CSV table of C-alpha atoms and ligand atoms in Angstrom, one decimal:
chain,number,residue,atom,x,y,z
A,1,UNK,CA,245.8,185.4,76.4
A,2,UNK,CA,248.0,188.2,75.4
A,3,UNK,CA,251.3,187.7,74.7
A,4,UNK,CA,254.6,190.3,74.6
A,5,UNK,CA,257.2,189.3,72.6
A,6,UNK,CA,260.4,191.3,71.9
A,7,UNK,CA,262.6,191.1,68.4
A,8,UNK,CA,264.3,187.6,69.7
A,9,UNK,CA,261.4,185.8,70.5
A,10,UNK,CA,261.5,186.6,74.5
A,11,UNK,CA,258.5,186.7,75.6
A,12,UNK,CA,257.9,190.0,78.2
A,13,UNK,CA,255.7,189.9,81.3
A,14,UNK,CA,257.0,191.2,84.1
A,15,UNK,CA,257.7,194.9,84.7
A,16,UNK,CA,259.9,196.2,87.6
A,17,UNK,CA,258.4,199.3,88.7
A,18,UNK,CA,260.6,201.9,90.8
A,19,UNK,CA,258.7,204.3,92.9
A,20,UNK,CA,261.4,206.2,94.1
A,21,UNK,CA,264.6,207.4,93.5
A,22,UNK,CA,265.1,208.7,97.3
A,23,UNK,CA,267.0,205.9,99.4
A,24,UNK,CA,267.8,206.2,103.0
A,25,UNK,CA,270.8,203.6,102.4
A,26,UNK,CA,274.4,204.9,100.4
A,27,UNK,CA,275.4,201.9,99.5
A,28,UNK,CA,279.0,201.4,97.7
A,29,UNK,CA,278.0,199.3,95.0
A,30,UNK,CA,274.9,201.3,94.1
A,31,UNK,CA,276.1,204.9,94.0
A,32,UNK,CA,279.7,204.5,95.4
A,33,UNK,CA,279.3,205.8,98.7
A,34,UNK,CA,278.5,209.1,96.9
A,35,UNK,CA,275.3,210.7,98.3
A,36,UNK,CA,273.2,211.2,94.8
A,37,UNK,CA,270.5,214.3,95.6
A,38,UNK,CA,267.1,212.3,94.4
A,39,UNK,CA,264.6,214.0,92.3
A,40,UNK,CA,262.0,216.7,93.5
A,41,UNK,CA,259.0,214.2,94.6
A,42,UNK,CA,256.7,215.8,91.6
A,43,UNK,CA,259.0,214.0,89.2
A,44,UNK,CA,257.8,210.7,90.2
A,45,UNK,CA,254.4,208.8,88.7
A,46,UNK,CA,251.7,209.4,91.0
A,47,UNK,CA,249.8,206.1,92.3
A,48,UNK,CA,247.6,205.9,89.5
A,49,UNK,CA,249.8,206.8,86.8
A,50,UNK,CA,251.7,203.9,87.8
A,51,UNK,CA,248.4,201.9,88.0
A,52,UNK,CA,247.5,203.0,84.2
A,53,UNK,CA,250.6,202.3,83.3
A,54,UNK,CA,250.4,198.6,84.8
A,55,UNK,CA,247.2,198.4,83.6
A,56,UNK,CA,247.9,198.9,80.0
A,57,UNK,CA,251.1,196.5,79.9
A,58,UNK,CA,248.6,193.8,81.3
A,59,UNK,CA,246.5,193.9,78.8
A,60,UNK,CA,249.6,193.4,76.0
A,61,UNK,CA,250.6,190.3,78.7
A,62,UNK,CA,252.6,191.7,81.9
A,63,UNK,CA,251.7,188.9,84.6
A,64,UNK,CA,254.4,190.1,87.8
A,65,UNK,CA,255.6,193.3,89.1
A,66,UNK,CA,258.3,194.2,91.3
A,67,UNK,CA,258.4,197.5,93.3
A,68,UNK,CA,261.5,198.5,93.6
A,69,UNK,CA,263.3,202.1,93.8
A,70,UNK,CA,265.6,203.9,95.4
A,71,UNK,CA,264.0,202.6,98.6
A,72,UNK,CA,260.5,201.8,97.8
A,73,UNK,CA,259.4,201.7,101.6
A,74,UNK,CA,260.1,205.3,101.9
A,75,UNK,CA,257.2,206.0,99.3
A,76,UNK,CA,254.3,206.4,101.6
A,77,UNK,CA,251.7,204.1,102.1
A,78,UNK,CA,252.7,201.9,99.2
A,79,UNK,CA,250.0,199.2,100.6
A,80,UNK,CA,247.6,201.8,98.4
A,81,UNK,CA,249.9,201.1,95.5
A,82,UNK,CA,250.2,197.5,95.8
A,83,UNK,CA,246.0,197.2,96.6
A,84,UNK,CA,246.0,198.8,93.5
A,85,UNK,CA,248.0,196.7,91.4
A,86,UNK,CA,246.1,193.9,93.2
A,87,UNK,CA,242.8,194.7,91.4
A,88,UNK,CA,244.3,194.8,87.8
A,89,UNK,CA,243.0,192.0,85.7
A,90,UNK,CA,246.3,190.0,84.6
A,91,UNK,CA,248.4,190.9,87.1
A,92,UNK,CA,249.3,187.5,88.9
A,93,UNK,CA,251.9,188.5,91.5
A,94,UNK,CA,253.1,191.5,92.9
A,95,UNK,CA,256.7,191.6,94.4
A,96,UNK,CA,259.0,194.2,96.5
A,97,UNK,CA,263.1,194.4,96.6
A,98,UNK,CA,263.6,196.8,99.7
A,99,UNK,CA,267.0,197.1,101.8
A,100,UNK,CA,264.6,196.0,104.9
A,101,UNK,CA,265.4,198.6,106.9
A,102,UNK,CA,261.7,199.6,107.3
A,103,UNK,CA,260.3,196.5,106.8
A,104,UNK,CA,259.5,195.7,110.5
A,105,UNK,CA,256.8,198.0,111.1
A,106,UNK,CA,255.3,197.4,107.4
A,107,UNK,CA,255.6,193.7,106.4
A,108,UNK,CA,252.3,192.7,107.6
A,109,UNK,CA,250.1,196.0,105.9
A,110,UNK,CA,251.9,194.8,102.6
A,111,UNK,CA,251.2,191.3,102.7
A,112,UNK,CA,247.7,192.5,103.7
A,113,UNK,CA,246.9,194.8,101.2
A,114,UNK,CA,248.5,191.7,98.4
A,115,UNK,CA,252.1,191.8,98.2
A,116,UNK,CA,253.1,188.2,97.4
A,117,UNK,CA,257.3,187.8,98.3
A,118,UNK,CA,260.0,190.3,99.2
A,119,UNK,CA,263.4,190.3,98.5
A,120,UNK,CA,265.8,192.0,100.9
A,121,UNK,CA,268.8,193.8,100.4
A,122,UNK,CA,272.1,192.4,103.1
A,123,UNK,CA,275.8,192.2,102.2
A,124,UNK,CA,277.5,191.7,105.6
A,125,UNK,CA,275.8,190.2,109.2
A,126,UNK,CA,278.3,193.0,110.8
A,127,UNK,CA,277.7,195.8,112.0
A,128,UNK,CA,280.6,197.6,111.6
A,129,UNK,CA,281.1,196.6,108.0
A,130,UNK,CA,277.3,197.1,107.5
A,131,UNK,CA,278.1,200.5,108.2
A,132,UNK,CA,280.9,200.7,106.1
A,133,UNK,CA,279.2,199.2,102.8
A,134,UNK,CA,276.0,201.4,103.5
A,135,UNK,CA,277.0,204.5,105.6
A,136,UNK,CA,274.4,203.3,107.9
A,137,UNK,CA,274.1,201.9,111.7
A,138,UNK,CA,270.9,200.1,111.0
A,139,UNK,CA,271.5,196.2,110.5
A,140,UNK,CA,269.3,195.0,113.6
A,141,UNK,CA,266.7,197.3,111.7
A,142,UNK,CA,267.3,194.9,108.5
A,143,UNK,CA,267.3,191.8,110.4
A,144,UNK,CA,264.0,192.4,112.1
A,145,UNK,CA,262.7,193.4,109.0
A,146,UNK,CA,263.4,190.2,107.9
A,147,UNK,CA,261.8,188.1,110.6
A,148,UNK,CA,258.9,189.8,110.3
A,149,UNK,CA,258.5,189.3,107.0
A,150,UNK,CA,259.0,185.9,107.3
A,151,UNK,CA,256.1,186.1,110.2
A,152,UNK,CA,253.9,187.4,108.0
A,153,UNK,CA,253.7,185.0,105.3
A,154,UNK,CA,255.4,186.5,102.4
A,155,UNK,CA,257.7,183.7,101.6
A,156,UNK,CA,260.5,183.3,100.7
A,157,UNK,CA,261.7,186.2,101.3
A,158,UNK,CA,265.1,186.0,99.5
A,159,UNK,CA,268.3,187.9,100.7
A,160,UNK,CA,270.6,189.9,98.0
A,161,UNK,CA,274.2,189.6,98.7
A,162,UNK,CA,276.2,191.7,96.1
A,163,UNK,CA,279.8,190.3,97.0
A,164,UNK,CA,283.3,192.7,96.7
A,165,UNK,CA,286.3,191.6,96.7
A,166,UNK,CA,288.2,193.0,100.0
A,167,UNK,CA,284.6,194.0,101.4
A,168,UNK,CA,282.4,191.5,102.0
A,169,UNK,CA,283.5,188.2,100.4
A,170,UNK,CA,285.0,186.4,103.5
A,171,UNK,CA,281.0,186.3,104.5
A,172,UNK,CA,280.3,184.1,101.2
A,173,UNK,CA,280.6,181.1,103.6
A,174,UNK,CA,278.7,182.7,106.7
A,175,UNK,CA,275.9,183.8,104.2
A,176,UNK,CA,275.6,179.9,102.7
A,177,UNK,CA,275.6,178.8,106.3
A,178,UNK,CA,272.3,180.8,107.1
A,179,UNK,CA,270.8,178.3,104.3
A,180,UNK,CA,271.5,175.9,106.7
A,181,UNK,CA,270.6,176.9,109.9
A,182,UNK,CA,268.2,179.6,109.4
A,183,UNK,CA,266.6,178.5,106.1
A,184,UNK,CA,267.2,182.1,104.3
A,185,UNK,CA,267.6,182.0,100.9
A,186,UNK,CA,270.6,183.6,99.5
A,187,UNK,CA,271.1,185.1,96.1
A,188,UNK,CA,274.6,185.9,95.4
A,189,UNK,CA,275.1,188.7,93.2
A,190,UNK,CA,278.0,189.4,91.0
A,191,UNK,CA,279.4,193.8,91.2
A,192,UNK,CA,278.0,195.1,88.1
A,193,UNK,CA,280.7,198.5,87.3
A,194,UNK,CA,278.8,201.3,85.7
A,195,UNK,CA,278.8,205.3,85.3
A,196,UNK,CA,280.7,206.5,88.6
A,197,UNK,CA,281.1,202.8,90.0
A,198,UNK,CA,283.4,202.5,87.7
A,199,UNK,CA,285.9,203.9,89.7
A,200,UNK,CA,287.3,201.7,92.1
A,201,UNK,CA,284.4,200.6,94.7
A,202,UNK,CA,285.5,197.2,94.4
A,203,UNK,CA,286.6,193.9,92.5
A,204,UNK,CA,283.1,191.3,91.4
A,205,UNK,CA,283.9,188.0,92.4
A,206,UNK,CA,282.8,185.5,89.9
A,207,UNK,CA,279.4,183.5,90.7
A,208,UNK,CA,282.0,179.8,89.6
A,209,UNK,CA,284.6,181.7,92.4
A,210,UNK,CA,281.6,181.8,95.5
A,211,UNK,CA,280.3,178.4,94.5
A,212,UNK,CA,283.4,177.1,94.8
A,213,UNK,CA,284.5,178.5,98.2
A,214,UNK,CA,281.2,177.4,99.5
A,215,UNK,CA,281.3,173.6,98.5
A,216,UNK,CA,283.4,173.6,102.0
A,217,UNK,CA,279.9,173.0,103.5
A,218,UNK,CA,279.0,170.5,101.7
A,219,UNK,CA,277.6,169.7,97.8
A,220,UNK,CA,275.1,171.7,96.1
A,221,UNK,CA,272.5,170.1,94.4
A,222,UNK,CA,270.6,171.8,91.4
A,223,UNK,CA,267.2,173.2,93.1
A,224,UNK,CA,263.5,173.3,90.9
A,225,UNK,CA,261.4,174.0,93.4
A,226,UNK,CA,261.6,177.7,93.6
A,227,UNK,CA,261.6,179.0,90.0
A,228,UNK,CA,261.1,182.6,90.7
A,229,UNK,CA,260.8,185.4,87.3
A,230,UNK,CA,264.4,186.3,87.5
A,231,UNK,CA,267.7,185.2,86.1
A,232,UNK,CA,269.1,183.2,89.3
A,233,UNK,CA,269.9,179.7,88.9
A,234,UNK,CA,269.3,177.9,92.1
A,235,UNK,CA,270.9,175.2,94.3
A,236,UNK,CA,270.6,173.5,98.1
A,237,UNK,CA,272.7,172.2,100.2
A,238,UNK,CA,271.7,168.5,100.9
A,239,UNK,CA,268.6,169.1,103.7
A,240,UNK,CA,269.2,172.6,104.1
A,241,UNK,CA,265.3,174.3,103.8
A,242,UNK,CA,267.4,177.5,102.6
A,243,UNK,CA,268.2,177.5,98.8
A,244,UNK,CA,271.1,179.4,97.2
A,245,UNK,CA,270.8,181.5,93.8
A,246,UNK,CA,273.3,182.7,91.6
A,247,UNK,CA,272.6,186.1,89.7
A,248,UNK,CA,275.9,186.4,87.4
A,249,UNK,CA,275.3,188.9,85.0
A,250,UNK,CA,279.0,189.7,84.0
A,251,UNK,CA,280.1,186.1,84.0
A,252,UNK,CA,277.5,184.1,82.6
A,253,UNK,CA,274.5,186.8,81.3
A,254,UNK,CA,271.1,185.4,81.3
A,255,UNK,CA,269.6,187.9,78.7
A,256,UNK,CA,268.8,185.1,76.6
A,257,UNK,CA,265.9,184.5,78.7
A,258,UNK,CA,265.3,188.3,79.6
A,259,UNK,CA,261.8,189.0,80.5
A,260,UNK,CA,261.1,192.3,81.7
A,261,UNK,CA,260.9,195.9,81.1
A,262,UNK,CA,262.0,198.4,84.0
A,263,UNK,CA,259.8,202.0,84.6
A,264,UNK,CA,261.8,204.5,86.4
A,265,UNK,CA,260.0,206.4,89.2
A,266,UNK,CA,259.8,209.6,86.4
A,267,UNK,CA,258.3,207.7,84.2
A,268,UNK,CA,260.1,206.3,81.5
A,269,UNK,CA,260.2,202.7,80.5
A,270,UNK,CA,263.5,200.9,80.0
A,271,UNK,CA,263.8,197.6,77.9
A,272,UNK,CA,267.3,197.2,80.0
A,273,UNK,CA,269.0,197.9,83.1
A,274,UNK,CA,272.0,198.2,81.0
A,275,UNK,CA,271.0,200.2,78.2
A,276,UNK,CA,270.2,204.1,78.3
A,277,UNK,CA,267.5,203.2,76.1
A,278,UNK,CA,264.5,204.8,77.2
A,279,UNK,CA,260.7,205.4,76.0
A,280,UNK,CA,258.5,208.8,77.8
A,281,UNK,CA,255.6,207.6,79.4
A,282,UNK,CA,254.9,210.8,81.9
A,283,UNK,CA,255.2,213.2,79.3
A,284,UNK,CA,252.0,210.9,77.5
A,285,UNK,CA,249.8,210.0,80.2
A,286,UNK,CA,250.2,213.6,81.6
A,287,UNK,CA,249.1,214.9,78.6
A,288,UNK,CA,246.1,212.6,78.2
A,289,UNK,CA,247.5,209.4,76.2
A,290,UNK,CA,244.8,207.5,75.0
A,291,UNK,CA,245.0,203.4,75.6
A,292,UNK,CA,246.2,202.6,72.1
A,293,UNK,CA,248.5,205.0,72.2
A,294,UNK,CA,249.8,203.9,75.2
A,295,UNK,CA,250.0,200.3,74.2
A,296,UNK,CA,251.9,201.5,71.2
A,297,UNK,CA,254.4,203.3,73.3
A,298,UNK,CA,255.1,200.2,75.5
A,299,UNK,CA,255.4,198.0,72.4
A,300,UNK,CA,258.2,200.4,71.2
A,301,UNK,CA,260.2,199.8,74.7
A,302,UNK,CA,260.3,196.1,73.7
A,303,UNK,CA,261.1,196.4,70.0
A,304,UNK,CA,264.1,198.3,71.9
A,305,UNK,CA,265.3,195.7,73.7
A,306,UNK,CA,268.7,194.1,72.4
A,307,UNK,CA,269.8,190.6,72.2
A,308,UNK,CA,272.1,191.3,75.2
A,309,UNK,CA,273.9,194.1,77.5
A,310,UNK,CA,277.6,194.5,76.9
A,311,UNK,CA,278.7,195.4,80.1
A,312,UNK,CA,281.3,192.8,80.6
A,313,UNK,CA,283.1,194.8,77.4
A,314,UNK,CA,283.0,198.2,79.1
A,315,UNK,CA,279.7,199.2,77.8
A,316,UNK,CA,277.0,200.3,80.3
A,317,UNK,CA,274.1,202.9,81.1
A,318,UNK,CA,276.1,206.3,81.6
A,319,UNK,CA,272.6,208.6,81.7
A,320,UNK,CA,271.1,207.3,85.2
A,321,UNK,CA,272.9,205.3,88.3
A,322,UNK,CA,271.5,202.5,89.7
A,323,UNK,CA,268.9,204.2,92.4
A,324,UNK,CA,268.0,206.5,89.0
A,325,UNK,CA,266.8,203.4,87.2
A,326,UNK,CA,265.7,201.7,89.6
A,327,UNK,CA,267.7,198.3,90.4
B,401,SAM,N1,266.6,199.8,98.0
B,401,SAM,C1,266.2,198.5,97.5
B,401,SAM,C2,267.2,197.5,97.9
B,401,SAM,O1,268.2,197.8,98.6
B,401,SAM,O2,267.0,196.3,97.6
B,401,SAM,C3,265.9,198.4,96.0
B,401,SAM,C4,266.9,199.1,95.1
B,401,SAM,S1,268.5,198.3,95.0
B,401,SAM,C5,269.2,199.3,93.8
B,401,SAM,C6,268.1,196.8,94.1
B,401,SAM,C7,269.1,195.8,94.0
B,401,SAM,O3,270.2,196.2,93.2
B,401,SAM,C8,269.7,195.3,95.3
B,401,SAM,O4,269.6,193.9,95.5
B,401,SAM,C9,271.2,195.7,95.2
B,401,SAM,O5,271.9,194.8,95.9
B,401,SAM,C10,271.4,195.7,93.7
B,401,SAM,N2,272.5,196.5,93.2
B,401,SAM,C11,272.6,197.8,93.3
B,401,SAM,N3,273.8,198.2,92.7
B,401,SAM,C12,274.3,197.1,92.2
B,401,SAM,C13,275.5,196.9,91.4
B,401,SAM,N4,276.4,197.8,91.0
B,401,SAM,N5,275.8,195.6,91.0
B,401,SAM,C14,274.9,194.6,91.3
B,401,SAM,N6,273.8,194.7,92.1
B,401,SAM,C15,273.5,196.0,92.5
């Protein structure tokens, strides 16, 4: 087997792929409430630019992908995408982050057509302040979306809370409660500040600050069952079936064990969320890239990727926002 390794001895296989940058969600954290015009649809990788793409960093050891976007449910009939992917020798799992809002109507097709898990997108369980963090009335949308995901199999589906200060942190308990009663999964996400979020959306509260206020509902215990490919560290309540993950990228960075690459809906591959680094892959494949060229170009995305990001100093992608890149 083939394997990626970058300039620290990480090894790389997984590749989140966005295939949009056109969200129907304007949420704070993301682009600060600021409505971001998305690209002209040409500018994004067709189906099976994306699949040649994938195809290629499988063969140099990519195992998982994660669709991702802008909203990647607004891309239509991503099941093609996904069946896709599904036939590409290598490729072991095939994931999706989505805010849920369409998710309802769709999570069944895309478990069909090979998607393995989903994670969803939720900061508050109220309306009113679901509006406020994402301009949008359309929680019992998100919800549903969630069920039925759950319905159809592609467990767990893990919930994303990215907590503010002032916003949504007196939900931190209410959210870790849901591991209890519900069995959701939680993740609980620290505010990264970059380009125009800078400005004040909000205060991150620390991942050590929420799993402190939530130790009013009992002890967490270290949980091993559900590894995942990403950087959360998880925990469980004692018998809750819902687990709890912290992703704490400003207080305690996990790029030690970084191991992914990020390709932005236009085409270019990132060895960081946090780095403008970028390498062209649409300008090659749409001018006929051969495969070792291709491979060569990928490789230079990894031999790209630093030992860490330096946001918590100030230093952060200023090219692209978050929906740009992809998150
Ligand atoms: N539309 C999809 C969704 O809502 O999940 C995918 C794109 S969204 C940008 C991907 C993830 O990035 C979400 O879990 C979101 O909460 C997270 N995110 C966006 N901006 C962030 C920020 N400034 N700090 C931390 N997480 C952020």
């Amino acid at each position: 087997m083939t394997v990626l390794c970058d300039s620290w001895q990480r090894v790389i296989n997984y590749l989140r792929i966005s295939v949009t940058d056109h969200c129907n969600l304007n949420c704070l954290y993301c682009t600060g409430g600021v409505s971001i015009p998305p690209a002209p649809r040409s500018y994004a990788l067709t189906y099976e630019e994306i699949s040649r793409v994938v195809e290629v960093a499988a063969g140099l050891g990519i195992t998982t992908v994660r669709l991702t976007g802008g909203e990647p449910l607004l891309r239509p009939d991503l099941s093609r995408l996904i069946g896709m992917l599904g036939h590409i020798d290598g490729i072991k799992e095939i994931a999706l982050t989505t805010n849920g809002i369409l998710l309802g109507a769709l999570a069944e097709e895309l478990k069909t057509a090979g998607l393995k898990r989903v994670n969803v997108s939720l900061d508050t369980l109220q309306p009113e302040k679901f509006e406020k963090i994402t301009g949008s009335k359309r929680l019992s949308d998100v919800i549903g979306g969630i069920e039925a995901a759950r319905q159809a199999g592609l467990n767990p589906v893990k919930i994303n809370m990215v907590v503010l200060r002032g916003i949504n942190d007196n939900e931190i308990v209410d959210f870790a409660r849901k591991t209890i009663s519900d069995g959701w999964h939680i993740r609980y996400i620290e505010f990264m500040p970059f380009g125009a979020l800078k400005s004040e959306v909000g205060e991150m509260v620390s991942a050590e600050e929420i799993r402190e206020r939530i130790k009013i509902l009992g002890n967490l215990e270290p949980y091993t069952g559900e590894g995942g490919n990403g950087p959360a560290r998880y925990y469980r309540f004692a018998g809750a079936k819902g687990t709890i993950g912290f992703i704490s990228p400003m207080t305690e960075h996990f790029c030690h064990s970084c191991n992914r690459l990020r390709l932005t809906s236009d085409g270019h591959l990132r060895p960081c969320l946090l780095d403008d680094d970028e390498v062209d892959l649409k300008t090659a494949l749409r001018a006929g890239v051969g495969t070792e060229d291709l491979k060569e170009l990928i490789r230079r995305a990894v031999s790209l990727k630093q030992e860490q990001h330096h946001l918590a100093e100030g230093v952060g992608p200023s090219k692209r926002s978050m929906r740009g890149i992809g998150g």
